[in-house]
Amino acid sequence: MTTAELLLRSEELRREAHAINDRVEAEQRSALSDEEQRQWNTIDKEQDEIARELKLRKMAEIQDSQFAIPATYAYSRERAEAGKMLRDALSKKGEIRIELRDAPTTSATVQGAVPIYVKDFIEPLEKGIIFDKLGINIEYGLTGTVKYPIMPYITATIEDEKVQLEDTTINTEAITPKPRRTAIKCPLTGLANILTDMKVYNWVVTNVARAVARTLNRWMFQPSAIKANVFGCFAYNASYNKIQEKAFKGAVPTYQELLAMRGAVMATGAYPDGTYAYVMSANMFTTLEATPKASGSAEMIINKGQLGGYPVFITEEIESLGDGTYNAAPKHVGFGRFGDCKVGQFGNMNLLIDPYTESDKDIVSVKLNTHWAVDLIRPKSFVIGTVGA
């Protein structure tokens, strides 16, 4: 159970205990019945177990914070064993495969897929990894044929009395994800001699996982195809990814133009579901923070990280030109209902430790091959805005 689930269960047990106590007091009894005592003992035992588990997790968090390792990479038994396997492989020059997850999972979040800090390593500057903050449903370990059905829009008819009703034709669309191979190869040289089991494991997994996270982030927010016919949320294509487009009149979008983007999404019937958000670069964000809503207004377009009451997220990938370079001046703003974007990881996420291919250079190759899919179930729920001259 997650920590949140443990706390919820603890609250349920507390209510059950209060119910027993209230019943005894209402009946003005001085003692519990045998059945009530049995229930009370069961509740008490489970509460103790939950308290013990929460305390252990708190101790693990304290230990993790001392080593600046994220809580998602706590020293679980599985991770400790994987670390030892990796250390042994590097020292004995043997080939192994390590599963990056403790078990295949399905989750509505990607917390844990994007580790942030590892002790004693200077991390590279990021371009704004935000796909785990937008409420996008991400599923792991998918197998077989996966489809996302989309129910049709149908209406009733108004008829006179005794008029024969015609059948309503219902056609259900279904989007089939197209998994794309996502791979990386990292060379390691002599690392096993200076790192402990868990540290070398965390270093490898952190860097490989982050590389995949950066690719997903660019895939989702780059305003052009990341690869031929591979599109994200804001890459318009008339044939394969027909999202909405908005042309701003000037070099800085107006408040009305930005609200119109949201209106264009709402007009399709994609009303707010908790995943509405704007996406832009840091330059555009700071510009709009200093731009009044209207001439002479004391209110800025972006206030306290929100635009028109909805959150604004920053990533430089929305200004990516697709070749590792970015627009010098900000050109784009994206808006979407991100609940209409589905991200899936298919099959295993195995690290292959290969000490043979480049053994003459004393290099051990760490390789990851996995498959990801990004699909918009309603492309019209996304708008890419582009500035004018």
PDB file of N, CA, C and O in Angstrom, residues 272-330:
ATOM      1  N   PRO A 272     -13.291  21.754 -18.531  1.00  0.00           N
ATOM      2  CA  PRO A 272     -12.255  21.532 -17.513  1.00  0.00           C
ATOM      3  C   PRO A 272     -12.454  20.234 -16.740  1.00  0.00           C
ATOM      4  O   PRO A 272     -13.552  19.936 -16.279  1.00  0.00           O
ATOM      5  N   ASP A 273     -11.387  19.456 -16.630  1.00  0.00           N
ATOM      6  CA  ASP A 273     -11.425  18.182 -15.905  1.00  0.00           C
ATOM      7  C   ASP A 273     -10.316  18.117 -14.851  1.00  0.00           C
ATOM      8  O   ASP A 273     -10.017  17.049 -14.328  1.00  0.00           O
ATOM      9  N   GLY A 274      -9.689  19.269 -14.585  1.00  0.00           N
ATOM     10  CA  GLY A 274      -8.575  19.289 -13.640  1.00  0.00           C
ATOM     11  C   GLY A 274      -7.227  19.204 -14.297  1.00  0.00           C
ATOM     12  O   GLY A 274      -6.200  19.269 -13.611  1.00  0.00           O
ATOM     13  N   THR A 275      -7.187  19.034 -15.640  1.00  0.00           N
ATOM     14  CA  THR A 275      -5.897  18.923 -16.326  1.00  0.00           C
ATOM     15  C   THR A 275      -5.685  20.048 -17.337  1.00  0.00           C
ATOM     16  O   THR A 275      -4.793  19.961 -18.173  1.00  0.00           O
ATOM     17  N   TYR A 276      -6.499  21.097 -17.288  1.00  0.00           N
ATOM     18  CA  TYR A 276      -6.259  22.278 -18.118  1.00  0.00           C
ATOM     19  C   TYR A 276      -4.922  22.918 -17.713  1.00  0.00           C
ATOM     20  O   TYR A 276      -4.639  23.080 -16.529  1.00  0.00           O
ATOM     21  N   ALA A 277      -4.118  23.315 -18.684  1.00  0.00           N
ATOM     22  CA  ALA A 277      -2.863  24.001 -18.357  1.00  0.00           C
ATOM     23  C   ALA A 277      -2.300  24.666 -19.603  1.00  0.00           C
ATOM     24  O   ALA A 277      -2.537  24.220 -20.738  1.00  0.00           O
ATOM     25  N   TYR A 278      -1.563  25.754 -19.364  1.00  0.00           N
ATOM     26  CA  TYR A 278      -0.778  26.400 -20.411  1.00  0.00           C
ATOM     27  C   TYR A 278       0.666  25.912 -20.297  1.00  0.00           C
ATOM     28  O   TYR A 278       1.152  25.619 -19.206  1.00  0.00           O
ATOM     29  N   VAL A 279       1.351  25.858 -21.441  1.00  0.00           N
ATOM     30  CA  VAL A 279       2.754  25.444 -21.484  1.00  0.00           C
ATOM     31  C   VAL A 279       3.526  26.469 -22.310  1.00  0.00           C
ATOM     32  O   VAL A 279       3.088  26.847 -23.403  1.00  0.00           O
ATOM     33  N   MET A 280       4.662  26.920 -21.781  1.00  0.00           N
ATOM     34  CA  MET A 280       5.471  27.907 -22.500  1.00  0.00           C
ATOM     35  C   MET A 280       6.902  27.871 -21.992  1.00  0.00           C
ATOM     36  O   MET A 280       7.206  27.200 -20.998  1.00  0.00           O
ATOM     37  N   SER A 281       7.765  28.610 -22.666  1.00  0.00           N
ATOM     38  CA  SER A 281       9.172  28.698 -22.253  1.00  0.00           C
ATOM     39  C   SER A 281       9.308  29.688 -21.103  1.00  0.00           C
ATOM     40  O   SER A 281       8.400  30.475 -20.807  1.00  0.00           O
ATOM     41  N   ALA A 282      10.468  29.672 -20.471  1.00  0.00           N
ATOM     42  CA  ALA A 282      10.727  30.592 -19.371  1.00  0.00           C
ATOM     43  C   ALA A 282      10.703  32.044 -19.850  1.00  0.00           C
ATOM     44  O   ALA A 282      10.195  32.934 -19.152  1.00  0.00           O
ATOM     45  N   ASN A 283      11.234  32.304 -21.051  1.00  0.00           N
ATOM     46  CA  ASN A 283      11.228  33.671 -21.581  1.00  0.00           C
ATOM     47  C   ASN A 283       9.811  34.180 -21.785  1.00  0.00           C
ATOM     48  O   ASN A 283       9.492  35.319 -21.447  1.00  0.00           O
ATOM     49  N   MET A 284       8.952  33.339 -22.355  1.00  0.00           N
ATOM     50  CA  MET A 284       7.567  33.753 -22.570  1.00  0.00           C
ATOM     51  C   MET A 284       6.861  33.951 -21.229  1.00  0.00           C
ATOM     52  O   MET A 284       6.083  34.890 -21.052  1.00  0.00           O
ATOM     53  N   PHE A 285       7.152  33.065 -20.276  1.00  0.00           N
ATOM     54  CA  PHE A 285       6.532  33.155 -18.954  1.00  0.00           C
ATOM     55  C   PHE A 285       6.870  34.493 -18.296  1.00  0.00           C
ATOM     56  O   PHE A 285       5.989  35.209 -17.812  1.00  0.00           O
ATOM     57  N   THR A 286       8.154  34.848 -18.275  1.00  0.00           N
ATOM     58  CA  THR A 286       8.554  36.089 -17.606  1.00  0.00           C
ATOM     59  C   THR A 286       8.049  37.316 -18.364  1.00  0.00           C
ATOM     60  O   THR A 286       7.738  38.343 -17.752  1.00  0.00           O
ATOM     61  N   THR A 287       7.945  37.206 -19.680  1.00  0.00           N
ATOM     62  CA  THR A 287       7.389  38.316 -20.465  1.00  0.00           C
ATOM     63  C   THR A 287       5.936  38.564 -20.095  1.00  0.00           C
ATOM     64  O   THR A 287       5.512  39.707 -19.883  1.00  0.00           O
ATOM     65  N   LEU A 288       5.162  37.492 -19.991  1.00  0.00           N
ATOM     66  CA  LEU A 288       3.740  37.633 -19.670  1.00  0.00           C
ATOM     67  C   LEU A 288       3.529  38.015 -18.209  1.00  0.00           C
ATOM     68  O   LEU A 288       2.503  38.593 -17.861  1.00  0.00           O
ATOM     69  N   GLU A 289       4.513  37.686 -17.352  1.00  0.00           N
ATOM     70  CA  GLU A 289       4.439  38.145 -15.966  1.00  0.00           C
ATOM     71  C   GLU A 289       4.562  39.667 -15.871  1.00  0.00           C
ATOM     72  O   GLU A 289       4.101  40.271 -14.895  1.00  0.00           O
ATOM     73  N   ALA A 290       5.188  40.275 -16.884  1.00  0.00           N
ATOM     74  CA  ALA A 290       5.401  41.726 -16.877  1.00  0.00           C
ATOM     75  C   ALA A 290       4.502  42.448 -17.878  1.00  0.00           C
ATOM     76  O   ALA A 290       4.669  43.647 -18.114  1.00  0.00           O
ATOM     77  N   THR A 291       3.562  41.732 -18.476  1.00  0.00           N
ATOM     78  CA  THR A 291       2.664  42.323 -19.473  1.00  0.00           C
ATOM     79  C   THR A 291       1.268  42.500 -18.881  1.00  0.00           C
ATOM     80  O   THR A 291       0.659  41.523 -18.437  1.00  0.00           O
ATOM     81  N   PRO A 292       0.748  43.734 -18.865  1.00  0.00           N
ATOM     82  CA  PRO A 292      -0.592  43.955 -18.305  1.00  0.00           C
ATOM     83  C   PRO A 292      -1.670  43.246 -19.114  1.00  0.00           C
ATOM     84  O   PRO A 292      -1.529  43.041 -20.325  1.00  0.00           O
ATOM     85  N   LYS A 293      -2.760  42.895 -18.427  1.00  0.00           N
ATOM     86  CA  LYS A 293      -3.881  42.257 -19.112  1.00  0.00           C
ATOM     87  C   LYS A 293      -4.483  43.176 -20.167  1.00  0.00           C
ATOM     88  O   LYS A 293      -4.942  42.722 -21.206  1.00  0.00           O
ATOM     89  N   ALA A 294      -4.519  44.445 -19.864  1.00  0.00           N
ATOM     90  CA  ALA A 294      -5.018  45.453 -20.799  1.00  0.00           C
ATOM     91  C   ALA A 294      -4.241  46.729 -20.573  1.00  0.00           C
ATOM     92  O   ALA A 294      -3.576  46.903 -19.536  1.00  0.00           O
ATOM     93  N   SER A 295      -4.305  47.629 -21.513  1.00  0.00           N
ATOM     94  CA  SER A 295      -3.565  48.882 -21.407  1.00  0.00           C
ATOM     95  C   SER A 295      -3.973  49.635 -20.140  1.00  0.00           C
ATOM     96  O   SER A 295      -5.158  49.890 -19.892  1.00  0.00           O
ATOM     97  N   GLY A 296      -2.988  49.967 -19.319  1.00  0.00           N
ATOM     98  CA  GLY A 296      -3.242  50.697 -18.094  1.00  0.00           C
ATOM     99  C   GLY A 296      -3.631  49.833 -16.910  1.00  0.00           C
ATOM    100  O   GLY A 296      -3.782  50.330 -15.794  1.00  0.00           O
ATOM    101  N   SER A 297      -3.797  48.530 -17.122  1.00  0.00           N
ATOM    102  CA  SER A 297      -4.200  47.635 -16.040  1.00  0.00           C
ATOM    103  C   SER A 297      -3.022  47.362 -15.110  1.00  0.00           C
ATOM    104  O   SER A 297      -1.869  47.269 -15.548  1.00  0.00           O
ATOM    105  N   ALA A 298      -3.316  47.232 -13.828  1.00  0.00           N
ATOM    106  CA  ALA A 298      -2.273  46.907 -12.849  1.00  0.00           C
ATOM    107  C   ALA A 298      -2.090  45.396 -12.724  1.00  0.00           C
ATOM    108  O   ALA A 298      -1.149  44.930 -12.075  1.00  0.00           O
ATOM    109  N   GLU A 299      -2.981  44.620 -13.348  1.00  0.00           N
ATOM    110  CA  GLU A 299      -2.900  43.158 -13.291  1.00  0.00           C
ATOM    111  C   GLU A 299      -2.123  42.637 -14.484  1.00  0.00           C
ATOM    112  O   GLU A 299      -2.366  43.043 -15.626  1.00  0.00           O
ATOM    113  N   MET A 300      -1.208  41.707 -14.216  1.00  0.00           N
ATOM    114  CA  MET A 300      -0.411  41.117 -15.282  1.00  0.00           C
ATOM    115  C   MET A 300      -1.103  39.880 -15.855  1.00  0.00           C
ATOM    116  O   MET A 300      -1.963  39.266 -15.209  1.00  0.00           O
ATOM    117  N   ILE A 301      -0.724  39.479 -17.055  1.00  0.00           N
ATOM    118  CA  ILE A 301      -1.355  38.320 -17.707  1.00  0.00           C
ATOM    119  C   ILE A 301      -1.133  37.060 -16.884  1.00  0.00           C
ATOM    120  O   ILE A 301      -2.060  36.267 -16.678  1.00  0.00           O
ATOM    121  N   ILE A 302       0.094  36.853 -16.407  1.00  0.00           N
ATOM    122  CA  ILE A 302       0.377  35.718 -15.527  1.00  0.00           C
ATOM    123  C   ILE A 302       0.552  36.251 -14.116  1.00  0.00           C
ATOM    124  O   ILE A 302       1.343  37.165 -13.872  1.00  0.00           O
ATOM    125  N   ASN A 303      -0.190  35.705 -13.205  1.00  0.00           N
ATOM    126  CA  ASN A 303      -0.138  36.130 -11.811  1.00  0.00           C
ATOM    127  C   ASN A 303      -0.065  34.906 -10.917  1.00  0.00           C
ATOM    128  O   ASN A 303      -0.926  34.029 -10.980  1.00  0.00           O
ATOM    129  N   LYS A 304       1.003  34.818 -10.121  1.00  0.00           N
ATOM    130  CA  LYS A 304       1.206  33.698  -9.211  1.00  0.00           C
ATOM    131  C   LYS A 304       1.169  32.348  -9.939  1.00  0.00           C
ATOM    132  O   LYS A 304       0.592  31.382  -9.473  1.00  0.00           O
ATOM    133  N   GLY A 305       1.790  32.319 -11.115  1.00  0.00           N
ATOM    134  CA  GLY A 305       1.918  31.065 -11.858  1.00  0.00           C
ATOM    135  C   GLY A 305       0.660  30.615 -12.563  1.00  0.00           C
ATOM    136  O   GLY A 305       0.607  29.483 -13.052  1.00  0.00           O
ATOM    137  N   GLN A 306      -0.335  31.480 -12.642  1.00  0.00           N
ATOM    138  CA  GLN A 306      -1.588  31.111 -13.298  1.00  0.00           C
ATOM    139  C   GLN A 306      -1.958  32.137 -14.370  1.00  0.00           C
ATOM    140  O   GLN A 306      -1.586  33.301 -14.299  1.00  0.00           O
ATOM    141  N   LEU A 307      -2.715  31.652 -15.350  1.00  0.00           N
ATOM    142  CA  LEU A 307      -3.203  32.506 -16.425  1.00  0.00           C
ATOM    143  C   LEU A 307      -4.702  32.261 -16.546  1.00  0.00           C
ATOM    144  O   LEU A 307      -5.131  31.155 -16.885  1.00  0.00           O
ATOM    145  N   GLY A 308      -5.482  33.266 -16.198  1.00  0.00           N
ATOM    146  CA  GLY A 308      -6.929  33.110 -16.249  1.00  0.00           C
ATOM    147  C   GLY A 308      -7.442  32.052 -15.295  1.00  0.00           C
ATOM    148  O   GLY A 308      -8.493  31.441 -15.548  1.00  0.00           O
ATOM    149  N   GLY A 309      -6.706  31.835 -14.199  1.00  0.00           N
ATOM    150  CA  GLY A 309      -7.138  30.864 -13.202  1.00  0.00           C
ATOM    151  C   GLY A 309      -6.633  29.452 -13.437  1.00  0.00           C
ATOM    152  O   GLY A 309      -6.941  28.547 -12.654  1.00  0.00           O
ATOM    153  N   TYR A 310      -5.833  29.235 -14.492  1.00  0.00           N
ATOM    154  CA  TYR A 310      -5.308  27.899 -14.790  1.00  0.00           C
ATOM    155  C   TYR A 310      -3.782  27.907 -14.749  1.00  0.00           C
ATOM    156  O   TYR A 310      -3.152  28.915 -15.081  1.00  0.00           O
ATOM    157  N   PRO A 311      -3.160  26.783 -14.353  1.00  0.00           N
ATOM    158  CA  PRO A 311      -1.708  26.763 -14.146  1.00  0.00           C
ATOM    159  C   PRO A 311      -0.917  26.910 -15.437  1.00  0.00           C
ATOM    160  O   PRO A 311      -1.382  26.539 -16.517  1.00  0.00           O
ATOM    161  N   VAL A 312       0.282  27.463 -15.277  1.00  0.00           N
ATOM    162  CA  VAL A 312       1.218  27.622 -16.392  1.00  0.00           C
ATOM    163  C   VAL A 312       2.479  26.829 -16.061  1.00  0.00           C
ATOM    164  O   VAL A 312       3.065  27.010 -14.994  1.00  0.00           O
ATOM    165  N   PHE A 313       2.894  25.946 -16.970  1.00  0.00           N
ATOM    166  CA  PHE A 313       4.097  25.140 -16.766  1.00  0.00           C
ATOM    167  C   PHE A 313       5.168  25.549 -17.778  1.00  0.00           C
ATOM    168  O   PHE A 313       4.856  25.906 -18.921  1.00  0.00           O
ATOM    169  N   ILE A 314       6.417  25.477 -17.326  1.00  0.00           N
ATOM    170  CA  ILE A 314       7.536  25.945 -18.144  1.00  0.00           C
ATOM    171  C   ILE A 314       8.357  24.769 -18.651  1.00  0.00           C
ATOM    172  O   ILE A 314       8.772  23.908 -17.886  1.00  0.00           O
ATOM    173  N   THR A 315       8.580  24.730 -19.946  1.00  0.00           N
ATOM    174  CA  THR A 315       9.546  23.808 -20.541  1.00  0.00           C
ATOM    175  C   THR A 315      10.088  24.446 -21.804  1.00  0.00           C
ATOM    176  O   THR A 315       9.333  25.039 -22.599  1.00  0.00           O
ATOM    177  N   GLU A 316      11.398  24.348 -22.000  1.00  0.00           N
ATOM    178  CA  GLU A 316      12.019  24.917 -23.192  1.00  0.00           C
ATOM    179  C   GLU A 316      11.739  24.086 -24.435  1.00  0.00           C
ATOM    180  O   GLU A 316      11.984  24.547 -25.558  1.00  0.00           O
ATOM    181  N   GLU A 317      11.224  22.872 -24.238  1.00  0.00           N
ATOM    182  CA  GLU A 317      10.996  21.999 -25.391  1.00  0.00           C
ATOM    183  C   GLU A 317       9.929  22.544 -26.332  1.00  0.00           C
ATOM    184  O   GLU A 317       9.880  22.165 -27.500  1.00  0.00           O
ATOM    185  N   ILE A 318       9.075  23.429 -25.841  1.00  0.00           N
ATOM    186  CA  ILE A 318       8.062  24.007 -26.725  1.00  0.00           C
ATOM    187  C   ILE A 318       8.693  24.978 -27.721  1.00  0.00           C
ATOM    188  O   ILE A 318       8.066  25.411 -28.685  1.00  0.00           O
ATOM    189  N   GLU A 319       9.971  25.316 -27.497  1.00  0.00           N
ATOM    190  CA  GLU A 319      10.725  26.144 -28.439  1.00  0.00           C
ATOM    191  C   GLU A 319      11.795  25.335 -29.170  1.00  0.00           C
ATOM    192  O   GLU A 319      12.650  25.896 -29.855  1.00  0.00           O
ATOM    193  N   SER A 320      11.738  24.011 -29.031  1.00  0.00           N
ATOM    194  CA  SER A 320      12.735  23.158 -29.680  1.00  0.00           C
ATOM    195  C   SER A 320      12.565  23.164 -31.199  1.00  0.00           C
ATOM    196  O   SER A 320      11.449  23.098 -31.717  1.00  0.00           O
ATOM    197  N   LEU A 321      13.688  23.233 -31.898  1.00  0.00           N
ATOM    198  CA  LEU A 321      13.686  23.162 -33.362  1.00  0.00           C
ATOM    199  C   LEU A 321      13.934  21.740 -33.851  1.00  0.00           C
ATOM    200  O   LEU A 321      14.014  21.502 -35.059  1.00  0.00           O
ATOM    201  N   GLY A 322      14.106  20.807 -32.897  1.00  0.00           N
ATOM    202  CA  GLY A 322      14.219  19.407 -33.270  1.00  0.00           C
ATOM    203  C   GLY A 322      15.613  18.918 -33.550  1.00  0.00           C
ATOM    204  O   GLY A 322      15.811  17.740 -33.802  1.00  0.00           O
ATOM    205  N   ASP A 323      16.599  19.792 -33.522  1.00  0.00           N
ATOM    206  CA  ASP A 323      17.974  19.380 -33.807  1.00  0.00           C
ATOM    207  C   ASP A 323      18.914  19.731 -32.663  1.00  0.00           C
ATOM    208  O   ASP A 323      20.114  19.884 -32.861  1.00  0.00           O
ATOM    209  N   GLY A 324      18.348  19.882 -31.457  1.00  0.00           N
ATOM    210  CA  GLY A 324      19.151  20.256 -30.313  1.00  0.00           C
ATOM    211  C   GLY A 324      19.282  21.745 -30.121  1.00  0.00           C
ATOM    212  O   GLY A 324      19.949  22.198 -29.180  1.00  0.00           O
ATOM    213  N   THR A 325      18.667  22.536 -30.995  1.00  0.00           N
ATOM    214  CA  THR A 325      18.681  23.989 -30.861  1.00  0.00           C
ATOM    215  C   THR A 325      17.270  24.478 -30.532  1.00  0.00           C
ATOM    216  O   THR A 325      16.284  23.759 -30.707  1.00  0.00           O
ATOM    217  N   TYR A 326      17.206  25.727 -30.084  1.00  0.00           N
ATOM    218  CA  TYR A 326      15.932  26.293 -29.633  1.00  0.00           C
ATOM    219  C   TYR A 326      15.760  27.692 -30.205  1.00  0.00           C
ATOM    220  O   TYR A 326      16.749  28.362 -30.548  1.00  0.00           O
ATOM    221  N   ASN A 327      14.528  28.125 -30.333  1.00  0.00           N
ATOM    222  CA  ASN A 327      14.261  29.483 -30.803  1.00  0.00           C
ATOM    223  C   ASN A 327      14.941  30.495 -29.879  1.00  0.00           C
ATOM    224  O   ASN A 327      14.828  30.397 -28.659  1.00  0.00           O
ATOM    225  N   ALA A 328      15.628  31.464 -30.467  1.00  0.00           N
ATOM    226  CA  ALA A 328      16.306  32.476 -29.662  1.00  0.00           C
ATOM    227  C   ALA A 328      15.300  33.355 -28.937  1.00  0.00           C
ATOM    228  O   ALA A 328      15.496  33.732 -27.783  1.00  0.00           O
ATOM    229  N   ALA A 329      14.212  33.706 -29.601  1.00  0.00           N
ATOM    230  CA  ALA A 329      13.125  34.471 -28.988  1.00  0.00           C
ATOM    231  C   ALA A 329      11.903  33.567 -28.910  1.00  0.00           C
ATOM    232  O   ALA A 329      11.650  32.762 -29.820  1.00  0.00           O
ATOM    233  N   PRO A 330      11.115  33.647 -27.835  1.00  0.00           N
ATOM    234  CA  PRO A 330       9.976  32.738 -27.690  1.00  0.00           C
ATOM    235  C   PRO A 330       8.929  32.956 -28.780  1.00  0.00           C
ATOM    236  O   PRO A 330       8.599  34.095 -29.114  1.00  0.00           O
TER     237      PRO A 330
END
